[in-house]
Coordinates of C-alpha atoms in Angstrom, one line a residue:
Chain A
X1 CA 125.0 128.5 106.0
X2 CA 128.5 127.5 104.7
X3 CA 127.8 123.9 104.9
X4 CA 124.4 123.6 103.7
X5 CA 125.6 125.0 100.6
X6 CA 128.6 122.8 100.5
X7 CA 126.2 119.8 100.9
X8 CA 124.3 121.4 97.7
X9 CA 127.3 121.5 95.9
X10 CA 128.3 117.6 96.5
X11 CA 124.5 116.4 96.4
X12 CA 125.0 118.4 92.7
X13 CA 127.7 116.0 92.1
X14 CA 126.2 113.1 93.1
X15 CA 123.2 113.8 91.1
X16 CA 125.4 114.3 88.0
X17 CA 127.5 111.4 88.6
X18 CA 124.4 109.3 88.2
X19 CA 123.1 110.8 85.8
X20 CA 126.8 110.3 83.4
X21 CA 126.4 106.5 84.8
X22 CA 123.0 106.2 83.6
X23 CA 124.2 107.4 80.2
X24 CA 126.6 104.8 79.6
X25 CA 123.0 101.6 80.0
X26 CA 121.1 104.3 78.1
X27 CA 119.8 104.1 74.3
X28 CA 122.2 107.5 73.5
X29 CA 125.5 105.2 74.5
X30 CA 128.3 106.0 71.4
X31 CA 131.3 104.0 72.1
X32 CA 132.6 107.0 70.2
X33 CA 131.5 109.8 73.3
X34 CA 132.0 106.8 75.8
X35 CA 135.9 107.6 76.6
X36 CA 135.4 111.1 76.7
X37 CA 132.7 110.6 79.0
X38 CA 134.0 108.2 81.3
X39 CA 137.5 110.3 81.7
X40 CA 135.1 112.9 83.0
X41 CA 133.3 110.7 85.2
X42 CA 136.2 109.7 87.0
X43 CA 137.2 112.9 87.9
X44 CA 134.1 113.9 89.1
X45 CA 134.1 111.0 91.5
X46 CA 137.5 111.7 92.9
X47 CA 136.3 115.5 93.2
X48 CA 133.0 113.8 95.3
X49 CA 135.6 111.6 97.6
X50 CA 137.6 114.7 97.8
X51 CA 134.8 117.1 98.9
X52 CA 133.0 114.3 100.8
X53 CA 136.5 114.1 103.5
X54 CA 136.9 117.7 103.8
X55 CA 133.6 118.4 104.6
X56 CA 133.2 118.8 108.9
X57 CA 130.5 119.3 110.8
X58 CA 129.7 122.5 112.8
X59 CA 128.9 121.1 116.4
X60 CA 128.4 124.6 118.6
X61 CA 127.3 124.3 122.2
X62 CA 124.3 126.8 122.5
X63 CA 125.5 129.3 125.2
X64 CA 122.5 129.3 127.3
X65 CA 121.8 127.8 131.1
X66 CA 118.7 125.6 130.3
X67 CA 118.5 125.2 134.0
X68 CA 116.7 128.7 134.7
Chain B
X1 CA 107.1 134.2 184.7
X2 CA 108.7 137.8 184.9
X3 CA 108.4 139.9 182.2
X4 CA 107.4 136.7 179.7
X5 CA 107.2 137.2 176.3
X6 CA 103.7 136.8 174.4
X7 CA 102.7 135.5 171.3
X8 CA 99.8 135.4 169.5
X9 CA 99.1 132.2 168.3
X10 CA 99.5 133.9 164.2
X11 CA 102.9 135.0 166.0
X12 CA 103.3 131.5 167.3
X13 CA 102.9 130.0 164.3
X14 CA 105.2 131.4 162.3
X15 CA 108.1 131.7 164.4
X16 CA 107.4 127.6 164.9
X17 CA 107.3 127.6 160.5
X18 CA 110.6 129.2 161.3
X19 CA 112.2 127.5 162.8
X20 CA 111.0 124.5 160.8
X21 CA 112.4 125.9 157.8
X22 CA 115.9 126.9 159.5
X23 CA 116.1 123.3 160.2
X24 CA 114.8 122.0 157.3
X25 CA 115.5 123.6 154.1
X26 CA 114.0 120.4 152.0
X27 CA 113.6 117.3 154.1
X28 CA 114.2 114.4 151.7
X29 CA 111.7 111.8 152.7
X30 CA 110.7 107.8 151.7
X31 CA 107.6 106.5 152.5
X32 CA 104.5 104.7 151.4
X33 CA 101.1 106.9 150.0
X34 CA 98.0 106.7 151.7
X35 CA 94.8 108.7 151.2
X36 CA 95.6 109.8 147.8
X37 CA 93.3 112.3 146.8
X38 CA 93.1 115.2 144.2
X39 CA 91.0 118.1 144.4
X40 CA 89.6 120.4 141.8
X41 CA 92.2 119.0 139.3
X42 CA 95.0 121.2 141.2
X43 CA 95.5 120.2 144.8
X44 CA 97.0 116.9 145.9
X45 CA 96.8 115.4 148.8
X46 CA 98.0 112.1 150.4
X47 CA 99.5 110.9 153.6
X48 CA 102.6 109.6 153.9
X49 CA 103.3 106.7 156.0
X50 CA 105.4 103.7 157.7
X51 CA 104.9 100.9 159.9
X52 CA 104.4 103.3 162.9
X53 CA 104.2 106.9 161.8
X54 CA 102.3 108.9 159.1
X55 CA 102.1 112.7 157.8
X56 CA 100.0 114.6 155.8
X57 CA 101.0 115.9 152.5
X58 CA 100.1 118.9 150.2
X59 CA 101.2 119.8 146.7
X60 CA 100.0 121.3 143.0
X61 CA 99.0 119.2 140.6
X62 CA 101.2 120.4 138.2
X63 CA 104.3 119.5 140.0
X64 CA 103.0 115.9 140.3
X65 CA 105.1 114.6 137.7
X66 CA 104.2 110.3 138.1
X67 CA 100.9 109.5 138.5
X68 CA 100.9 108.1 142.5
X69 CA 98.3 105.8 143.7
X70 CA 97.7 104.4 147.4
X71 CA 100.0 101.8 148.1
X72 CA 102.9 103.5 146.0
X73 CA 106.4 103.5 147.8
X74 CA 107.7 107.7 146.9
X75 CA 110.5 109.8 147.7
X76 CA 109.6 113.3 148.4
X77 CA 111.2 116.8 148.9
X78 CA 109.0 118.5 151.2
X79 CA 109.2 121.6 153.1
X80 CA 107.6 121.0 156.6
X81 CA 105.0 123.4 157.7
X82 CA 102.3 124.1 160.7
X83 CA 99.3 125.3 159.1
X84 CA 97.4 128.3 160.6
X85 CA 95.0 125.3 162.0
X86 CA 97.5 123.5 163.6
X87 CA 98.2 121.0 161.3
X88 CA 101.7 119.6 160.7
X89 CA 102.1 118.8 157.1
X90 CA 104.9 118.5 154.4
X91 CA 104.4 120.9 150.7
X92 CA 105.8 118.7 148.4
X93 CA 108.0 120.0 145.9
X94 CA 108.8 117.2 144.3
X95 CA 107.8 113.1 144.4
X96 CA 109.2 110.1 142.7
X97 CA 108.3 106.6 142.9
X98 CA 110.7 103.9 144.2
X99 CA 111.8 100.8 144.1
X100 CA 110.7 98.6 141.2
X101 CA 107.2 97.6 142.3
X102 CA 105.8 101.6 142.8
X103 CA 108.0 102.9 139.8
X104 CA 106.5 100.0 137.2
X105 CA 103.2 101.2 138.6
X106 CA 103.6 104.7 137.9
X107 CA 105.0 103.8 134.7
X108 CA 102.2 101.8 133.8
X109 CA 99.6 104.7 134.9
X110 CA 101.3 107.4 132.9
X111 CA 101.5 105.2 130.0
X112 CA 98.2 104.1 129.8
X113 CA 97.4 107.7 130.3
X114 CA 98.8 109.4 127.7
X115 CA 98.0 106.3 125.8
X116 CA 94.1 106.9 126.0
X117 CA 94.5 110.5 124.8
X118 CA 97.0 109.4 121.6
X119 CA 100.1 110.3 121.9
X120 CA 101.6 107.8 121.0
X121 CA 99.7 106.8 118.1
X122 CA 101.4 106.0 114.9
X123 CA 100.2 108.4 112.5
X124 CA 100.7 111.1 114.9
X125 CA 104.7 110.3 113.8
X126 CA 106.3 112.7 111.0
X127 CA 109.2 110.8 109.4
X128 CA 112.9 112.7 109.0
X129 CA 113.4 115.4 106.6
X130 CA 115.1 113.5 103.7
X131 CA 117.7 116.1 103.3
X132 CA 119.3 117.1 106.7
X133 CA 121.6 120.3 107.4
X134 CA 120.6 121.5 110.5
X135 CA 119.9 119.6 113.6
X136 CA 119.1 120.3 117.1
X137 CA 120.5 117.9 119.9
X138 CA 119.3 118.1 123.4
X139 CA 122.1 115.9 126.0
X140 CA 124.6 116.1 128.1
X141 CA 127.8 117.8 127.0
X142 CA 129.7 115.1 129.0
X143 CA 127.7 112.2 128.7
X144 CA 129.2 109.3 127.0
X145 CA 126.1 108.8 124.7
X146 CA 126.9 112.6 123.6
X147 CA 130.2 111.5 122.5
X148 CA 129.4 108.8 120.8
X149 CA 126.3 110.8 118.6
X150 CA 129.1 113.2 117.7
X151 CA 131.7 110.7 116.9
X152 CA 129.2 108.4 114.7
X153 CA 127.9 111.9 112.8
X154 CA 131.7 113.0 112.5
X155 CA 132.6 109.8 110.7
X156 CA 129.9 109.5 108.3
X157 CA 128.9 112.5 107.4
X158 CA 130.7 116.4 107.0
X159 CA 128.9 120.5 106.4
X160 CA 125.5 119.6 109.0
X161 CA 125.5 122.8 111.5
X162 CA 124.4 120.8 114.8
X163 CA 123.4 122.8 117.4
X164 CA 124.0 121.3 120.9
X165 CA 121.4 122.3 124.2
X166 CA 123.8 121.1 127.4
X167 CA 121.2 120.2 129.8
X168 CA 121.1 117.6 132.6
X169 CA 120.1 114.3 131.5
X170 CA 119.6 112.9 134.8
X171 CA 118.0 113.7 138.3
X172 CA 115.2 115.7 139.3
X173 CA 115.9 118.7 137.4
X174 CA 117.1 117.2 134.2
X175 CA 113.1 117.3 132.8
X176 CA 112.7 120.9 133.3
X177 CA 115.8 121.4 132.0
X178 CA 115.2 119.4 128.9
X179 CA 111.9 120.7 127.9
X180 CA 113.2 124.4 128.3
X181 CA 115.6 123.0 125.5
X182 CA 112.9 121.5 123.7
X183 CA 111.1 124.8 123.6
X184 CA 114.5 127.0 122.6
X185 CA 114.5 125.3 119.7
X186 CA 110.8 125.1 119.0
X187 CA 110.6 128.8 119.6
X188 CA 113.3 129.6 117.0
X189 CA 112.8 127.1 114.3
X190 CA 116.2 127.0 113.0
X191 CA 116.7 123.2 113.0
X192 CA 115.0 120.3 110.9
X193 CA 115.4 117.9 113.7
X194 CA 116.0 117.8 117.3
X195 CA 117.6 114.5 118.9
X196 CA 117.5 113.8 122.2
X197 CA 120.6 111.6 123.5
X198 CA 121.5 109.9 126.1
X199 CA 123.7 107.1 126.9
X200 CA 122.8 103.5 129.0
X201 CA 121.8 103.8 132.6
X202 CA 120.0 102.5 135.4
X203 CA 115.9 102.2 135.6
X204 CA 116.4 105.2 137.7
X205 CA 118.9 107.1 136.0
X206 CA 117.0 106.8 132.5
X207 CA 113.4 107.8 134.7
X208 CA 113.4 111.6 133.9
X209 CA 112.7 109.9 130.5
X210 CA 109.2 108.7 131.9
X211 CA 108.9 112.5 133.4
X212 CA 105.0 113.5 132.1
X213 CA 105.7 116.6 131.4
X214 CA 108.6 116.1 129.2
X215 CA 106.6 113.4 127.2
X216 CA 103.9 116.1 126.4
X217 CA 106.6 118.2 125.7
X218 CA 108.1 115.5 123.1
X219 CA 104.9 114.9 121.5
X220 CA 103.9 118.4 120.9
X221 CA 107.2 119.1 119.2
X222 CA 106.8 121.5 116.2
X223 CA 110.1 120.1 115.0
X224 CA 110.6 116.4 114.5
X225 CA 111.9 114.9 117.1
X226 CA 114.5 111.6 117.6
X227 CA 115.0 109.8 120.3
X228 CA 118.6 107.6 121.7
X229 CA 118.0 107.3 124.8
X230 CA 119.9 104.4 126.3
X231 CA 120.2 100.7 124.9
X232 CA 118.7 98.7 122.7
X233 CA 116.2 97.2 125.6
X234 CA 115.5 100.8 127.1
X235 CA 112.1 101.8 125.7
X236 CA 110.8 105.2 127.8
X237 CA 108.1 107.1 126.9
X238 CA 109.6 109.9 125.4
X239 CA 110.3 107.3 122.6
X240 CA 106.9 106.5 122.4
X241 CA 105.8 110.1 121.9
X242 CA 108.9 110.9 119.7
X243 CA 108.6 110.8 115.8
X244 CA 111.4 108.5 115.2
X245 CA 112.9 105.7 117.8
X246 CA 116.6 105.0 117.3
X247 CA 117.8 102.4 119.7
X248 CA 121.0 104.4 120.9
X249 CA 123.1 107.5 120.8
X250 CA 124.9 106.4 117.7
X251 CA 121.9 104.7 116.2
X252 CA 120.3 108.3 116.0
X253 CA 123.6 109.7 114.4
X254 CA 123.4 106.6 112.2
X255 CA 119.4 107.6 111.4
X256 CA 120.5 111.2 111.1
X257 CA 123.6 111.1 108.4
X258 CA 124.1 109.6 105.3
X259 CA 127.1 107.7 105.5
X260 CA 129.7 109.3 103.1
X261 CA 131.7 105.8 102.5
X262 CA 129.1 104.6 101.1
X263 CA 128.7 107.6 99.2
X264 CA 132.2 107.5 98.1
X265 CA 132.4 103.4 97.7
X266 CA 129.1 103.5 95.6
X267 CA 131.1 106.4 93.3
X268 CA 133.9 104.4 92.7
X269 CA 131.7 101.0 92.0
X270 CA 129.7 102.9 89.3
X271 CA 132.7 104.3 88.0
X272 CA 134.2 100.6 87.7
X273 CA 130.9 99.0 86.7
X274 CA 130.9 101.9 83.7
X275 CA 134.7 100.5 82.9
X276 CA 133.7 97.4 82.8
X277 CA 130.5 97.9 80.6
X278 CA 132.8 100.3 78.2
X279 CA 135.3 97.1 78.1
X280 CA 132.4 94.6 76.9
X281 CA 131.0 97.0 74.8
X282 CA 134.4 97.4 72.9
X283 CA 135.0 93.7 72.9
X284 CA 131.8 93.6 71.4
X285 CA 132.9 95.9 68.3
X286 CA 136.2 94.2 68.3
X287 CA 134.5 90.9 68.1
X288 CA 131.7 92.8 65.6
X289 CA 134.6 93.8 63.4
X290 CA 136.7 90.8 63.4
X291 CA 133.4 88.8 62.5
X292 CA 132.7 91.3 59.9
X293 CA 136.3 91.2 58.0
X294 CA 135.9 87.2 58.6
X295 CA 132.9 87.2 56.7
X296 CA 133.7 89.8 54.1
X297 CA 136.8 87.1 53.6
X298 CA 134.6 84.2 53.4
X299 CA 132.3 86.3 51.2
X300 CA 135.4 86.7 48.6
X301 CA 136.5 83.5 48.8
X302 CA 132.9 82.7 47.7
X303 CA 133.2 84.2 44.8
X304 CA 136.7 83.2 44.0
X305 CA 135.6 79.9 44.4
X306 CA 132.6 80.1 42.1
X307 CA 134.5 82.2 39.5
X308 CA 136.7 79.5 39.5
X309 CA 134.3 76.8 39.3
X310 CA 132.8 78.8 36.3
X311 CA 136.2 79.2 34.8
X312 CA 136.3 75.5 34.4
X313 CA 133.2 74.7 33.2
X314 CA 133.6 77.4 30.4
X315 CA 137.4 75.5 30.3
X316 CA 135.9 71.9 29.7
X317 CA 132.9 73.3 27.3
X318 CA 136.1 74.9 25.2
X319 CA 137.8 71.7 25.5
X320 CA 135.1 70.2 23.3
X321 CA 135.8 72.6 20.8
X322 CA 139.6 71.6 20.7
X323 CA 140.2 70.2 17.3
X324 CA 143.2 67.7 18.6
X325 CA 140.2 66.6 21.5
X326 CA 138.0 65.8 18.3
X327 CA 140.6 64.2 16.9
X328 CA 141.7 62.1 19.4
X329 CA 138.3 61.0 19.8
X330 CA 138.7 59.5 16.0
X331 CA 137.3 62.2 13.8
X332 CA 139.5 63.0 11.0
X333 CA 139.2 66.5 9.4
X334 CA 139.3 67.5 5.7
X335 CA 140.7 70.2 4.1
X336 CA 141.2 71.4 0.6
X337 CA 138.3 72.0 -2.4
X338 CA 135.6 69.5 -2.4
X339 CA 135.2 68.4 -6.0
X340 CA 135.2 64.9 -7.6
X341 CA 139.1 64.5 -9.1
X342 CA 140.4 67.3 -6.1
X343 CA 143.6 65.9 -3.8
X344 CA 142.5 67.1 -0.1
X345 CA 144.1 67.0 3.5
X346 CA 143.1 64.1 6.1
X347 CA 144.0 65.1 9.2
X348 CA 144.0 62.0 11.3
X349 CA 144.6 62.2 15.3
X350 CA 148.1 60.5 14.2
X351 CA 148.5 60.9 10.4
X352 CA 148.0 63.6 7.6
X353 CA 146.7 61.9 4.7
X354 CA 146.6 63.0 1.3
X355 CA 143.1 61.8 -0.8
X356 CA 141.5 61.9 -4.0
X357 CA 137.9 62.5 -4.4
X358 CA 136.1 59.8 -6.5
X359 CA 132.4 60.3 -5.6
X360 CA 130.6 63.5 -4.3
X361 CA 127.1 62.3 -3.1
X362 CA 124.2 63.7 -1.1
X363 CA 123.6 62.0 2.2
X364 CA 119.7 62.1 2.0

């Protein structure tokens, strides 16, 4: 179950990516945290875009006759 | 008539089926239904006719896969046969309507059909797991409409495991064929969904769709099932009885994945909407500061200004003490001892005077 984890770990991401973005329009915003932050952020969406094209489907062809 | 050989007529009979069956090992016959009748729920029978000729038919219910009535123009596959009576008549092993009229009817019956006992109604449907990593797909390896589910699912999303059933997607065997796959993957419960996929085609080539069996099959799905079966203006019954109706093979991969672009361009738009909220915000305590040091500045030169202004006024209110500014406003001052006989000091704005002192009086 290789990829199902893999889609786990990039859902993770996602999740985490939001959740820094929804830092930045929350009440806790410090412009003093904000650069620290947003450096972070950015990598963490280039790790997502990363992730996100390396990740391939497995297509396998059962290997049963389904006409008997 | 030496010597002839003797049959009994059981004997008879079945070296005539014989010889029947050496010549035809399925006849493959068109014709129009007459006499339709069906007995005990398991025997069908119906004659099958033309303008001139007509023959009597016999099959199982179960393999009646279109509802036929009288009137109905069918195909069969038949294996001719004298019964022990005497009777010539075809088993039918399989039957399919055609032409337009007879196959809209048989639609039309099935639907109705399967209609009446609700399978197709709406809250029979179960919607798509919202987080998808395994899915089942039941097509044609080298169908067109395969290739294109595969290429749409490659392209926008990456990790599902997709297991593929290659059946037929087309002819008389494809149903059987299908719901055998339909039933592998019910049995083993290892996908979320199973899609069924197939690419455009003609009225008859898309019929298997329409098959009854396989629509039972569809709706009794333990698993979720997605149709893509076709166009956009093909509507079959599987997609009736199917959970969720995409309109073609890559509308189903479209229904199926979440498309990883957008994943990716949405990333990239919060990540620039952040930069440019973090740019206001600093203008904003660039423009907080600057308005701050501006008033602190105005605030100072406040004070300058009224330090100033209080500077002068205590100026001018010593000004009035000046004794040159009472002077020059005519006063004179004396100085020196004031006794009758005493010499003292005028101070004039202009002159010093020296004066004696004749007379020393009280004012009141």
């Amino acid at each position: 179950m290789v990829a199902n984890s893999d889609n786990k770990k990039i859902s993770k991401k996602i999740d985490e990516l939001k959740a820094g973005v929804d830092w930045f329009y929350s009440d806790e915003f410090q412009l003093d945290e904000a650069a620290d932050r947003y450096k972070k952020l950015n990598s963490l969406a280039q790790e997502i875009e990363k992730d996100l094209n390396g990740l391939k489907n497995e297509i396998t062809v059962i290997d049963k006759d389904f006409s008997k | 008539m030496d010597n002839p050989v003797v049959y009994s007529v059981t004997e008879f009979q079945a070296i005539c089926n014989q010889i029947i069956e050496n010549a035809f090992t399925g006849a493959i016959i068109e014709g129009e239904v007459a006499n339709f009748k069906l007995n005990q729920g398991k025997y069908v029978f119906f004659d099958l006719k033309d303008a001139e000729s007509s023959v009597g038919c016999f099959m199982m219910a179960f393999s009646l896969r279109f509802p036929l009535e009288d009137g109905m123009k069918v195909r069969i596959r038949a294996l001719p046969k004298l019964t022990k009576w005497g009777k010539f008549s075809l088993t039918v092993q399989a039957v399919v309507p055609v032409g337009e009229g007879s196959i809209k009817k048989s639609l039309e019956l099935l639907k109705k059909k399967l209609s009446e006992e609700g399978l197709f109604k709406p809250e029979r449907k179960r919607p798509l797991p919202s987080e998808i990593s395994e899915i089942g797909v039941i097509s044609s390896t080298q169908a067109a409409g395969y290739a294109d589910f595969c290429k749409i699912l490659n392209e926008r999303w990456g990790g599902l495991k997709v297991q593929v059933a290659h059946t037929q997607v087309q002819g008389e065997v494809a149903a059987d064929q299908i719901i055998r796959a339909l039933q592998y993957f019910n049995e083993r419960s290892e996908v979320q969904v199973i899609a069924l996929i197939r690419g455009g085609g003609s009225a008859d080539d898309l019929a298997v769709f329409n098959d009854e069996k396989l629509v039972r099959a569809v709706a009794a799905s333990k698993i979720p099932v997605i149709t893509g079966i076709g166009h956009e203006i093909d509507e079959s019954l599987c997609d009736l009885a199917a959970d969720v109706v995409a309109s073609t093979p890559s509308n189903a991969a479209q229904m199926l994945s979440r498309d990883k672009n957008e994943i990716i361009d949405a990333s990239w738009g919060n990540i620039q909407r952040i930069n440019n909220l973090l740019n206001t915000r600093i203008d904003e305590k660039y423009r907080e500061i600057r308005d701050l040091k501006l008033e602190a500045k105005r605030q100072i030169d406040v004070k300058i200004t009224t330090f100033q202004r209080d500077i002068e006024g205590i100026l001018r209110i010593l000004e009035q003490f000046d004794p040159e500014k009472v002077l020059q406003r005519g006063y004179a001052i004396i100085s020196g001892k004031l006794d009758v006989g005493s010499v003292v000091d005028i101070t004039t704005n202009k002159k010093t005077i020296k004066a004696e002192i004749k007379e020393i009086k009280d004012r009141n």
